[in-house]
JSON list of C-alpha atoms and ligand atoms in Angstrom, two decimals:
[
{"chain": "A", "resi": 1047, "resn": "UNK", "atom": "CA", "xyz": [26.12, -49.58, 56.54]},
{"chain": "A", "resi": 1048, "resn": "UNK", "atom": "CA", "xyz": [26.85, -48.64, 52.92]},
{"chain": "A", "resi": 1049, "resn": "UNK", "atom": "CA", "xyz": [26.51, -45.06, 51.69]},
{"chain": "A", "resi": 1050, "resn": "UNK", "atom": "CA", "xyz": [23.55, -46.16, 49.63]},
{"chain": "A", "resi": 1051, "resn": "UNK", "atom": "CA", "xyz": [21.82, -47.67, 52.65]},
{"chain": "A", "resi": 1052, "resn": "UNK", "atom": "CA", "xyz": [22.42, -44.44, 54.60]},
{"chain": "A", "resi": 1053, "resn": "UNK", "atom": "CA", "xyz": [21.00, -42.32, 51.80]},
{"chain": "A", "resi": 1054, "resn": "UNK", "atom": "CA", "xyz": [18.04, -44.69, 51.55]},
{"chain": "A", "resi": 1055, "resn": "UNK", "atom": "CA", "xyz": [17.25, -44.17, 55.25]},
{"chain": "A", "resi": 1056, "resn": "UNK", "atom": "CA", "xyz": [17.60, -40.44, 54.83]},
{"chain": "A", "resi": 1057, "resn": "UNK", "atom": "CA", "xyz": [15.21, -40.37, 51.86]},
{"chain": "A", "resi": 1058, "resn": "UNK", "atom": "CA", "xyz": [12.68, -42.42, 53.81]},
{"chain": "A", "resi": 1059, "resn": "UNK", "atom": "CA", "xyz": [12.96, -39.97, 56.72]},
{"chain": "A", "resi": 1060, "resn": "UNK", "atom": "CA", "xyz": [12.41, -37.06, 54.34]},
{"chain": "A", "resi": 1061, "resn": "UNK", "atom": "CA", "xyz": [9.36, -38.80, 52.83]},
{"chain": "A", "resi": 1062, "resn": "UNK", "atom": "CA", "xyz": [8.00, -39.29, 56.35]},
{"chain": "A", "resi": 1063, "resn": "UNK", "atom": "CA", "xyz": [8.45, -35.60, 57.28]},
{"chain": "A", "resi": 1064, "resn": "UNK", "atom": "CA", "xyz": [6.93, -34.45, 53.98]},
{"chain": "A", "resi": 1065, "resn": "UNK", "atom": "CA", "xyz": [3.92, -36.68, 54.69]},
{"chain": "A", "resi": 1066, "resn": "UNK", "atom": "CA", "xyz": [3.60, -35.36, 58.25]},
{"chain": "A", "resi": 1067, "resn": "UNK", "atom": "CA", "xyz": [3.62, -31.78, 56.97]},
{"chain": "A", "resi": 1068, "resn": "UNK", "atom": "CA", "xyz": [1.08, -32.56, 54.26]},
{"chain": "A", "resi": 1069, "resn": "UNK", "atom": "CA", "xyz": [-1.14, -34.58, 56.60]},
{"chain": "A", "resi": 1070, "resn": "UNK", "atom": "CA", "xyz": [-0.69, -37.68, 54.50]},
{"chain": "A", "resi": 1071, "resn": "UNK", "atom": "CA", "xyz": [0.02, -41.26, 55.46]},
{"chain": "A", "resi": 1072, "resn": "UNK", "atom": "CA", "xyz": [3.46, -42.49, 54.45]},
{"chain": "A", "resi": 1073, "resn": "UNK", "atom": "CA", "xyz": [1.96, -45.72, 53.07]},
{"chain": "A", "resi": 1074, "resn": "UNK", "atom": "CA", "xyz": [0.39, -43.62, 50.29]},
{"chain": "A", "resi": 1075, "resn": "UNK", "atom": "CA", "xyz": [3.85, -42.92, 48.85]},
{"chain": "A", "resi": 1076, "resn": "UNK", "atom": "CA", "xyz": [5.80, -45.39, 46.75]},
{"chain": "A", "resi": 1077, "resn": "UNK", "atom": "CA", "xyz": [9.49, -44.58, 46.36]},
{"chain": "A", "resi": 1078, "resn": "UNK", "atom": "CA", "xyz": [10.72, -45.67, 42.93]},
{"chain": "A", "resi": 1079, "resn": "UNK", "atom": "CA", "xyz": [14.50, -46.03, 43.02]},
{"chain": "A", "resi": 1080, "resn": "UNK", "atom": "CA", "xyz": [15.72, -44.87, 39.59]},
{"chain": "A", "resi": 1081, "resn": "UNK", "atom": "CA", "xyz": [18.73, -47.07, 38.93]},
{"chain": "A", "resi": 1082, "resn": "UNK", "atom": "CA", "xyz": [19.58, -46.04, 35.36]},
{"chain": "A", "resi": 1083, "resn": "UNK", "atom": "CA", "xyz": [23.34, -45.87, 34.71]},
{"chain": "A", "resi": 1084, "resn": "UNK", "atom": "CA", "xyz": [24.02, -47.89, 37.87]},
{"chain": "A", "resi": 1085, "resn": "UNK", "atom": "CA", "xyz": [25.27, -51.48, 37.84]},
{"chain": "A", "resi": 1086, "resn": "UNK", "atom": "CA", "xyz": [23.83, -54.56, 39.52]},
{"chain": "A", "resi": 1087, "resn": "UNK", "atom": "CA", "xyz": [26.53, -54.29, 42.18]},
{"chain": "A", "resi": 1088, "resn": "UNK", "atom": "CA", "xyz": [25.61, -50.68, 42.88]},
{"chain": "A", "resi": 1089, "resn": "UNK", "atom": "CA", "xyz": [21.92, -51.60, 43.24]},
{"chain": "A", "resi": 1090, "resn": "UNK", "atom": "CA", "xyz": [22.52, -54.66, 45.43]},
{"chain": "A", "resi": 1091, "resn": "UNK", "atom": "CA", "xyz": [22.60, -52.93, 48.86]},
{"chain": "A", "resi": 1092, "resn": "UNK", "atom": "CA", "xyz": [19.16, -51.48, 48.24]},
{"chain": "A", "resi": 1093, "resn": "UNK", "atom": "CA", "xyz": [17.73, -54.91, 47.45]},
{"chain": "A", "resi": 1094, "resn": "UNK", "atom": "CA", "xyz": [19.43, -56.27, 50.55]},
{"chain": "A", "resi": 1095, "resn": "UNK", "atom": "CA", "xyz": [17.81, -53.47, 52.57]},
{"chain": "A", "resi": 1096, "resn": "UNK", "atom": "CA", "xyz": [14.41, -54.71, 51.38]},
{"chain": "A", "resi": 1097, "resn": "UNK", "atom": "CA", "xyz": [13.58, -52.18, 48.67]},
{"chain": "A", "resi": 1098, "resn": "UNK", "atom": "CA", "xyz": [11.66, -53.66, 45.72]},
{"chain": "A", "resi": 1099, "resn": "UNK", "atom": "CA", "xyz": [10.39, -50.81, 43.51]},
{"chain": "A", "resi": 1100, "resn": "UNK", "atom": "CA", "xyz": [12.77, -49.64, 40.78]},
{"chain": "A", "resi": 1101, "resn": "UNK", "atom": "CA", "xyz": [12.62, -47.55, 37.63]},
{"chain": "A", "resi": 1102, "resn": "UNK", "atom": "CA", "xyz": [14.71, -47.66, 34.48]},
{"chain": "A", "resi": 1103, "resn": "UNK", "atom": "CA", "xyz": [14.42, -45.41, 31.47]},
{"chain": "A", "resi": 1104, "resn": "UNK", "atom": "CA", "xyz": [15.91, -47.65, 28.76]},
{"chain": "A", "resi": 1105, "resn": "UNK", "atom": "CA", "xyz": [14.67, -51.09, 27.72]},
{"chain": "A", "resi": 1106, "resn": "UNK", "atom": "CA", "xyz": [18.06, -52.34, 26.59]},
{"chain": "A", "resi": 1107, "resn": "UNK", "atom": "CA", "xyz": [19.83, -51.38, 29.81]},
{"chain": "A", "resi": 1108, "resn": "UNK", "atom": "CA", "xyz": [17.07, -52.92, 31.94]},
{"chain": "A", "resi": 1109, "resn": "UNK", "atom": "CA", "xyz": [17.29, -56.17, 29.93]},
{"chain": "A", "resi": 1110, "resn": "UNK", "atom": "CA", "xyz": [20.96, -56.47, 30.81]},
{"chain": "A", "resi": 1111, "resn": "UNK", "atom": "CA", "xyz": [20.55, -55.80, 34.52]},
{"chain": "A", "resi": 1112, "resn": "UNK", "atom": "CA", "xyz": [17.25, -57.04, 35.87]},
{"chain": "A", "resi": 1113, "resn": "UNK", "atom": "CA", "xyz": [16.52, -60.65, 34.82]},
{"chain": "A", "resi": 1114, "resn": "UNK", "atom": "CA", "xyz": [19.44, -61.92, 36.92]},
{"chain": "A", "resi": 1115, "resn": "UNK", "atom": "CA", "xyz": [18.44, -59.79, 39.94]},
{"chain": "A", "resi": 1116, "resn": "UNK", "atom": "CA", "xyz": [14.87, -61.07, 39.72]},
{"chain": "A", "resi": 1117, "resn": "UNK", "atom": "CA", "xyz": [16.07, -64.63, 40.19]},
{"chain": "A", "resi": 1118, "resn": "UNK", "atom": "CA", "xyz": [17.18, -63.67, 43.68]},
{"chain": "A", "resi": 1119, "resn": "UNK", "atom": "CA", "xyz": [14.40, -61.21, 44.40]},
{"chain": "A", "resi": 1120, "resn": "UNK", "atom": "CA", "xyz": [11.16, -62.35, 42.72]},
{"chain": "A", "resi": 1121, "resn": "UNK", "atom": "CA", "xyz": [9.17, -59.55, 44.38]},
{"chain": "A", "resi": 1122, "resn": "UNK", "atom": "CA", "xyz": [10.90, -56.82, 42.38]},
{"chain": "A", "resi": 1123, "resn": "UNK", "atom": "CA", "xyz": [8.57, -54.32, 40.71]},
{"chain": "A", "resi": 1124, "resn": "UNK", "atom": "CA", "xyz": [10.29, -52.72, 37.75]},
{"chain": "A", "resi": 1125, "resn": "UNK", "atom": "CA", "xyz": [8.79, -49.72, 35.97]},
{"chain": "A", "resi": 1126, "resn": "UNK", "atom": "CA", "xyz": [9.77, -48.20, 32.64]},
{"chain": "A", "resi": 1127, "resn": "UNK", "atom": "CA", "xyz": [9.87, -44.43, 33.10]},
{"chain": "A", "resi": 1128, "resn": "UNK", "atom": "CA", "xyz": [11.50, -43.40, 29.81]},
{"chain": "A", "resi": 1129, "resn": "UNK", "atom": "CA", "xyz": [10.26, -42.96, 26.24]},
{"chain": "A", "resi": 1130, "resn": "UNK", "atom": "CA", "xyz": [9.28, -46.11, 24.36]},
{"chain": "A", "resi": 1131, "resn": "UNK", "atom": "CA", "xyz": [9.59, -46.97, 20.66]},
{"chain": "A", "resi": 1132, "resn": "UNK", "atom": "CA", "xyz": [7.08, -49.35, 19.14]},
{"chain": "A", "resi": 1133, "resn": "UNK", "atom": "CA", "xyz": [9.75, -51.87, 18.08]},
{"chain": "A", "resi": 1134, "resn": "UNK", "atom": "CA", "xyz": [10.82, -52.29, 21.74]},
{"chain": "A", "resi": 1135, "resn": "UNK", "atom": "CA", "xyz": [7.37, -52.80, 23.23]},
{"chain": "A", "resi": 1136, "resn": "UNK", "atom": "CA", "xyz": [7.34, -56.58, 23.04]},
{"chain": "A", "resi": 1137, "resn": "UNK", "atom": "CA", "xyz": [10.57, -56.70, 25.02]},
{"chain": "A", "resi": 1138, "resn": "UNK", "atom": "CA", "xyz": [9.37, -54.00, 27.42]},
{"chain": "A", "resi": 1139, "resn": "UNK", "atom": "CA", "xyz": [6.15, -55.86, 28.20]},
{"chain": "A", "resi": 1140, "resn": "UNK", "atom": "CA", "xyz": [8.04, -59.04, 29.01]},
{"chain": "A", "resi": 1141, "resn": "UNK", "atom": "CA", "xyz": [10.65, -57.25, 31.12]},
{"chain": "A", "resi": 1142, "resn": "UNK", "atom": "CA", "xyz": [8.72, -54.64, 33.12]},
{"chain": "A", "resi": 1143, "resn": "UNK", "atom": "CA", "xyz": [5.86, -54.72, 35.62]},
{"chain": "A", "resi": 1144, "resn": "UNK", "atom": "CA", "xyz": [4.75, -51.19, 34.80]},
{"chain": "A", "resi": 1145, "resn": "UNK", "atom": "CA", "xyz": [5.09, -48.62, 32.03]},
{"chain": "A", "resi": 1146, "resn": "UNK", "atom": "CA", "xyz": [4.72, -45.10, 33.37]},
{"chain": "A", "resi": 1147, "resn": "UNK", "atom": "CA", "xyz": [5.53, -43.29, 30.13]},
{"chain": "A", "resi": 1148, "resn": "UNK", "atom": "CA", "xyz": [2.59, -44.16, 27.86]},
{"chain": "A", "resi": 1149, "resn": "UNK", "atom": "CA", "xyz": [2.67, -41.10, 25.65]},
{"chain": "A", "resi": 1150, "resn": "UNK", "atom": "CA", "xyz": [0.86, -41.66, 22.33]},
{"chain": "A", "resi": 1151, "resn": "UNK", "atom": "CA", "xyz": [-1.88, -43.71, 20.67]},
{"chain": "A", "resi": 1152, "resn": "UNK", "atom": "CA", "xyz": [0.44, -45.92, 18.65]},
{"chain": "A", "resi": 1153, "resn": "UNK", "atom": "CA", "xyz": [2.40, -46.93, 21.76]},
{"chain": "A", "resi": 1154, "resn": "UNK", "atom": "CA", "xyz": [-0.77, -47.59, 23.77]},
{"chain": "A", "resi": 1155, "resn": "UNK", "atom": "CA", "xyz": [-2.16, -49.77, 20.95]},
{"chain": "A", "resi": 1156, "resn": "UNK", "atom": "CA", "xyz": [0.96, -51.89, 20.70]},
{"chain": "A", "resi": 1157, "resn": "UNK", "atom": "CA", "xyz": [1.16, -52.24, 24.51]},
{"chain": "A", "resi": 1158, "resn": "UNK", "atom": "CA", "xyz": [-2.45, -53.50, 24.52]},
{"chain": "A", "resi": 1159, "resn": "UNK", "atom": "CA", "xyz": [-1.67, -56.01, 21.77]},
{"chain": "A", "resi": 1160, "resn": "UNK", "atom": "CA", "xyz": [1.49, -57.26, 23.50]},
{"chain": "A", "resi": 1161, "resn": "UNK", "atom": "CA", "xyz": [-0.12, -57.59, 26.93]},
{"chain": "A", "resi": 1162, "resn": "UNK", "atom": "CA", "xyz": [-2.84, -59.72, 25.33]},
{"chain": "A", "resi": 1163, "resn": "UNK", "atom": "CA", "xyz": [-0.31, -61.83, 23.45]},
{"chain": "A", "resi": 1164, "resn": "UNK", "atom": "CA", "xyz": [1.95, -62.36, 26.47]},
{"chain": "A", "resi": 1165, "resn": "UNK", "atom": "CA", "xyz": [-1.02, -62.77, 28.84]},
{"chain": "A", "resi": 1166, "resn": "UNK", "atom": "CA", "xyz": [0.52, -60.19, 31.10]},
{"chain": "A", "resi": 1167, "resn": "UNK", "atom": "CA", "xyz": [-1.00, -57.16, 32.75]},
{"chain": "A", "resi": 1168, "resn": "UNK", "atom": "CA", "xyz": [1.23, -54.17, 33.48]},
{"chain": "A", "resi": 1169, "resn": "UNK", "atom": "CA", "xyz": [0.54, -51.10, 35.62]},
{"chain": "A", "resi": 1170, "resn": "UNK", "atom": "CA", "xyz": [0.15, -48.22, 33.20]},
{"chain": "A", "resi": 1171, "resn": "UNK", "atom": "CA", "xyz": [0.44, -44.49, 33.64]},
{"chain": "A", "resi": 1172, "resn": "UNK", "atom": "CA", "xyz": [0.06, -41.82, 30.98]},
{"chain": "A", "resi": 1173, "resn": "UNK", "atom": "CA", "xyz": [2.85, -39.27, 30.67]},
{"chain": "A", "resi": 1174, "resn": "UNK", "atom": "CA", "xyz": [1.56, -35.72, 30.46]},
{"chain": "A", "resi": 1175, "resn": "UNK", "atom": "CA", "xyz": [3.62, -32.95, 28.82]},
{"chain": "A", "resi": 1176, "resn": "UNK", "atom": "CA", "xyz": [2.65, -30.64, 31.66]},
{"chain": "A", "resi": 1177, "resn": "UNK", "atom": "CA", "xyz": [4.79, -27.67, 30.52]},
{"chain": "A", "resi": 1178, "resn": "UNK", "atom": "CA", "xyz": [3.63, -27.78, 26.86]},
{"chain": "A", "resi": 1179, "resn": "UNK", "atom": "CA", "xyz": [7.28, -28.23, 25.84]},
{"chain": "A", "resi": 1180, "resn": "UNK", "atom": "CA", "xyz": [7.74, -28.85, 22.12]},
{"chain": "A", "resi": 1181, "resn": "UNK", "atom": "CA", "xyz": [10.84, -31.04, 22.56]},
{"chain": "A", "resi": 1182, "resn": "UNK", "atom": "CA", "xyz": [9.20, -33.28, 25.17]},
{"chain": "A", "resi": 1183, "resn": "UNK", "atom": "CA", "xyz": [7.07, -36.37, 24.67]},
{"chain": "A", "resi": 1184, "resn": "UNK", "atom": "CA", "xyz": [3.79, -36.83, 26.48]},
{"chain": "A", "resi": 1185, "resn": "UNK", "atom": "CA", "xyz": [0.13, -36.05, 26.02]},
{"chain": "A", "resi": 1186, "resn": "UNK", "atom": "CA", "xyz": [-0.77, -32.36, 26.22]},
{"chain": "A", "resi": 1187, "resn": "UNK", "atom": "CA", "xyz": [-2.93, -31.50, 29.24]},
{"chain": "A", "resi": 1188, "resn": "UNK", "atom": "CA", "xyz": [-5.83, -30.50, 26.99]},
{"chain": "A", "resi": 1189, "resn": "UNK", "atom": "CA", "xyz": [-5.78, -33.92, 25.31]},
{"chain": "A", "resi": 1190, "resn": "UNK", "atom": "CA", "xyz": [-5.41, -35.99, 28.50]},
{"chain": "A", "resi": 1191, "resn": "UNK", "atom": "CA", "xyz": [-9.08, -36.81, 28.93]},
{"chain": "A", "resi": 1192, "resn": "UNK", "atom": "CA", "xyz": [-9.61, -37.98, 25.33]},
{"chain": "A", "resi": 1193, "resn": "UNK", "atom": "CA", "xyz": [-6.42, -40.01, 25.42]},
{"chain": "A", "resi": 1194, "resn": "UNK", "atom": "CA", "xyz": [-7.39, -41.82, 28.62]},
{"chain": "A", "resi": 1195, "resn": "UNK", "atom": "CA", "xyz": [-10.87, -42.50, 27.19]},
{"chain": "A", "resi": 1196, "resn": "UNK", "atom": "CA", "xyz": [-9.24, -43.90, 24.05]},
{"chain": "A", "resi": 1197, "resn": "UNK", "atom": "CA", "xyz": [-7.03, -46.23, 26.15]},
{"chain": "A", "resi": 1198, "resn": "UNK", "atom": "CA", "xyz": [-9.84, -47.39, 28.40]},
{"chain": "A", "resi": 1199, "resn": "UNK", "atom": "CA", "xyz": [-12.72, -47.70, 25.92]},
{"chain": "A", "resi": 1200, "resn": "UNK", "atom": "CA", "xyz": [-11.06, -48.52, 22.59]},
{"chain": "A", "resi": 1201, "resn": "UNK", "atom": "CA", "xyz": [-8.08, -50.51, 23.85]},
{"chain": "A", "resi": 1202, "resn": "UNK", "atom": "CA", "xyz": [-9.59, -51.88, 27.09]},
{"chain": "A", "resi": 1203, "resn": "UNK", "atom": "CA", "xyz": [-6.48, -50.84, 28.99]},
{"chain": "A", "resi": 1204, "resn": "UNK", "atom": "CA", "xyz": [-6.53, -50.07, 32.68]},
{"chain": "A", "resi": 1205, "resn": "UNK", "atom": "CA", "xyz": [-4.87, -46.69, 33.21]},
{"chain": "A", "resi": 1206, "resn": "UNK", "atom": "CA", "xyz": [-3.79, -46.29, 36.83]},
{"chain": "A", "resi": 1207, "resn": "UNK", "atom": "CA", "xyz": [-2.46, -42.77, 36.80]},
{"chain": "A", "resi": 1208, "resn": "UNK", "atom": "CA", "xyz": [-0.53, -39.87, 35.33]},
{"chain": "A", "resi": 1209, "resn": "UNK", "atom": "CA", "xyz": [3.16, -39.03, 35.26]},
{"chain": "A", "resi": 1210, "resn": "UNK", "atom": "CA", "xyz": [5.02, -35.83, 34.47]},
{"chain": "A", "resi": 1211, "resn": "UNK", "atom": "CA", "xyz": [8.46, -34.26, 34.31]},
{"chain": "A", "resi": 1212, "resn": "UNK", "atom": "CA", "xyz": [8.12, -30.48, 34.81]},
{"chain": "A", "resi": 1213, "resn": "UNK", "atom": "CA", "xyz": [10.28, -28.10, 32.71]},
{"chain": "A", "resi": 1214, "resn": "UNK", "atom": "CA", "xyz": [13.92, -28.05, 33.85]},
{"chain": "A", "resi": 1215, "resn": "UNK", "atom": "CA", "xyz": [15.03, -24.95, 35.73]},
{"chain": "A", "resi": 1216, "resn": "UNK", "atom": "CA", "xyz": [11.56, -23.79, 36.72]},
{"chain": "A", "resi": 1217, "resn": "UNK", "atom": "CA", "xyz": [9.74, -23.98, 40.02]},
{"chain": "A", "resi": 1218, "resn": "UNK", "atom": "CA", "xyz": [7.78, -27.25, 39.83]},
{"chain": "A", "resi": 1219, "resn": "UNK", "atom": "CA", "xyz": [4.86, -26.45, 42.20]},
{"chain": "A", "resi": 1220, "resn": "UNK", "atom": "CA", "xyz": [2.41, -25.08, 39.65]},
{"chain": "A", "resi": 1221, "resn": "UNK", "atom": "CA", "xyz": [3.10, -28.02, 37.33]},
{"chain": "A", "resi": 1222, "resn": "UNK", "atom": "CA", "xyz": [2.54, -30.48, 40.16]},
{"chain": "A", "resi": 1223, "resn": "UNK", "atom": "CA", "xyz": [-0.76, -28.85, 41.07]},
{"chain": "A", "resi": 1224, "resn": "UNK", "atom": "CA", "xyz": [-1.83, -28.79, 37.40]},
{"chain": "A", "resi": 1225, "resn": "UNK", "atom": "CA", "xyz": [-1.17, -32.53, 37.11]},
{"chain": "A", "resi": 1226, "resn": "UNK", "atom": "CA", "xyz": [-3.04, -33.16, 40.36]},
{"chain": "A", "resi": 1227, "resn": "UNK", "atom": "CA", "xyz": [-6.08, -31.33, 38.93]},
{"chain": "A", "resi": 1228, "resn": "UNK", "atom": "CA", "xyz": [-6.09, -33.49, 35.81]},
{"chain": "A", "resi": 1229, "resn": "UNK", "atom": "CA", "xyz": [-5.76, -36.65, 37.91]},
{"chain": "A", "resi": 1230, "resn": "UNK", "atom": "CA", "xyz": [-8.70, -35.59, 40.09]},
{"chain": "A", "resi": 1231, "resn": "UNK", "atom": "CA", "xyz": [-10.82, -34.73, 37.05]},
{"chain": "A", "resi": 1232, "resn": "UNK", "atom": "CA", "xyz": [-10.11, -38.09, 35.42]},
{"chain": "A", "resi": 1233, "resn": "UNK", "atom": "CA", "xyz": [-10.57, -39.95, 38.74]},
{"chain": "A", "resi": 1234, "resn": "UNK", "atom": "CA", "xyz": [-7.31, -41.90, 38.44]},
{"chain": "A", "resi": 1235, "resn": "UNK", "atom": "CA", "xyz": [-5.75, -43.30, 41.62]},
{"chain": "A", "resi": 1236, "resn": "UNK", "atom": "CA", "xyz": [-2.03, -42.74, 40.98]},
{"chain": "A", "resi": 1237, "resn": "UNK", "atom": "CA", "xyz": [0.22, -39.74, 40.39]},
{"chain": "A", "resi": 1238, "resn": "UNK", "atom": "CA", "xyz": [3.91, -40.11, 39.56]},
{"chain": "A", "resi": 1239, "resn": "UNK", "atom": "CA", "xyz": [5.78, -36.84, 40.03]},
{"chain": "A", "resi": 1240, "resn": "UNK", "atom": "CA", "xyz": [8.76, -35.56, 41.98]},
{"chain": "A", "resi": 1241, "resn": "UNK", "atom": "CA", "xyz": [12.43, -36.48, 41.59]},
{"chain": "A", "resi": 1242, "resn": "UNK", "atom": "CA", "xyz": [15.56, -35.99, 43.74]},
{"chain": "A", "resi": 1243, "resn": "UNK", "atom": "CA", "xyz": [15.33, -32.20, 43.76]},
{"chain": "A", "resi": 1244, "resn": "UNK", "atom": "CA", "xyz": [11.62, -31.80, 44.42]},
{"chain": "A", "resi": 1245, "resn": "UNK", "atom": "CA", "xyz": [9.97, -34.94, 45.77]},
{"chain": "A", "resi": 1246, "resn": "UNK", "atom": "CA", "xyz": [8.89, -33.26, 49.01]},
{"chain": "A", "resi": 1247, "resn": "UNK", "atom": "CA", "xyz": [6.95, -30.64, 47.07]},
{"chain": "A", "resi": 1248, "resn": "UNK", "atom": "CA", "xyz": [5.47, -33.39, 44.90]},
{"chain": "A", "resi": 1249, "resn": "UNK", "atom": "CA", "xyz": [4.26, -35.19, 48.03]},
{"chain": "A", "resi": 1250, "resn": "UNK", "atom": "CA", "xyz": [2.68, -31.96, 49.21]},
{"chain": "A", "resi": 1251, "resn": "UNK", "atom": "CA", "xyz": [0.82, -31.76, 45.90]},
{"chain": "A", "resi": 1252, "resn": "UNK", "atom": "CA", "xyz": [-0.48, -35.32, 45.98]},
{"chain": "A", "resi": 1253, "resn": "UNK", "atom": "CA", "xyz": [2.20, -37.55, 44.43]},
{"chain": "A", "resi": 1254, "resn": "UNK", "atom": "CA", "xyz": [1.78, -41.27, 45.05]},
{"chain": "A", "resi": 1255, "resn": "UNK", "atom": "CA", "xyz": [4.92, -42.40, 43.18]},
{"chain": "A", "resi": 1256, "resn": "UNK", "atom": "CA", "xyz": [8.12, -40.38, 43.49]},
{"chain": "A", "resi": 1257, "resn": "UNK", "atom": "CA", "xyz": [11.06, -41.24, 41.22]},
{"chain": "A", "resi": 1258, "resn": "UNK", "atom": "CA", "xyz": [14.39, -40.71, 42.96]},
{"chain": "A", "resi": 1259, "resn": "UNK", "atom": "CA", "xyz": [17.74, -41.41, 41.31]},
{"chain": "A", "resi": 1260, "resn": "UNK", "atom": "CA", "xyz": [20.75, -39.26, 42.20]},
{"chain": "A", "resi": 1261, "resn": "UNK", "atom": "CA", "xyz": [19.70, -38.54, 45.81]},
{"chain": "A", "resi": 1262, "resn": "UNK", "atom": "CA", "xyz": [19.90, -42.30, 46.37]},
{"chain": "A", "resi": 1263, "resn": "UNK", "atom": "CA", "xyz": [22.63, -43.60, 44.10]},
{"chain": "A", "resi": 1264, "resn": "UNK", "atom": "CA", "xyz": [24.80, -40.48, 43.75]},
{"chain": "A", "resi": 1265, "resn": "UNK", "atom": "CA", "xyz": [25.36, -38.49, 40.59]},
{"chain": "A", "resi": 1266, "resn": "UNK", "atom": "CA", "xyz": [25.30, -40.30, 37.25]},
{"chain": "A", "resi": 1267, "resn": "UNK", "atom": "CA", "xyz": [28.28, -40.31, 34.88]},
{"chain": "B", "resi": 1950, "resn": "PLP", "atom": "C1", "xyz": [16.46, -40.08, 35.69]},
{"chain": "B", "resi": 1950, "resn": "PLP", "atom": "C2", "xyz": [15.01, -39.91, 35.95]},
{"chain": "B", "resi": 1950, "resn": "PLP", "atom": "C3", "xyz": [14.54, -39.65, 37.25]},
{"chain": "B", "resi": 1950, "resn": "PLP", "atom": "C4", "xyz": [15.44, -39.51, 38.47]},
{"chain": "B", "resi": 1950, "resn": "PLP", "atom": "O1", "xyz": [16.08, -38.28, 38.42]},
{"chain": "B", "resi": 1950, "resn": "PLP", "atom": "P1", "xyz": [16.96, -37.76, 39.70]},
{"chain": "B", "resi": 1950, "resn": "PLP", "atom": "O2", "xyz": [16.95, -36.29, 39.52]},
{"chain": "B", "resi": 1950, "resn": "PLP", "atom": "O3", "xyz": [18.30, -38.37, 39.56]},
{"chain": "B", "resi": 1950, "resn": "PLP", "atom": "O4", "xyz": [16.26, -38.18, 40.91]},
{"chain": "B", "resi": 1950, "resn": "PLP", "atom": "C5", "xyz": [13.18, -39.54, 37.43]},
{"chain": "B", "resi": 1950, "resn": "PLP", "atom": "N1", "xyz": [12.30, -39.66, 36.41]},
{"chain": "B", "resi": 1950, "resn": "PLP", "atom": "C6", "xyz": [12.71, -39.90, 35.14]},
{"chain": "B", "resi": 1950, "resn": "PLP", "atom": "C7", "xyz": [11.72, -40.01, 34.06]},
{"chain": "B", "resi": 1950, "resn": "PLP", "atom": "C8", "xyz": [14.08, -40.02, 34.87]},
{"chain": "B", "resi": 1950, "resn": "PLP", "atom": "O5", "xyz": [14.48, -40.26, 33.62]}
]
């Protein structure tokens, strides 16, 4: 068994225990393997082990890695989890199955236009700037409701959930529970939060999609 396959088993065990402790069913949790900075060869053992959900944070890097892998594994679900520029949206819509970092009106409008043009429907989540950090992208918590209404009513987009990255170096629990409250208020089914260092706490607070990179693939260069 490769190191990656061992770490994959370990992460799945940890997800299971976190679910047991939180009285949740493990099928409610989708592990997104964040493969940014890792090559096709590095990813291969995970595909061989049956894993299909992956996340990348750059369009260009994903374009170089994933089309070839999809030929062998058509069931791959690839999500964009990083910031998007409007000139890359056409490419992103053709390449990805989900965009979990919808973070402003302009981006949402162009995504809607491209999905219509390409006759493709992607899973969409809105990124919330849960810590009100000035350097971070994302919709501020106070604006979340109006933004989702804009996407759904004006653009006719289906918004499946919310995503956040809590401030670095702080305890994430209060941010996770704040995001959970917004999700509940807006009645959205999905919640993407929790990374290598804190996915168990995210599960405790209601995450449905955890994004795990280094705990699976090792540290990035
Ligand atoms: C890189 C990245 C992750 C994974 O981070 P790890 O700490 O390596 O698990 C999760 N979410 C986003 C948005 C990322 O860019």
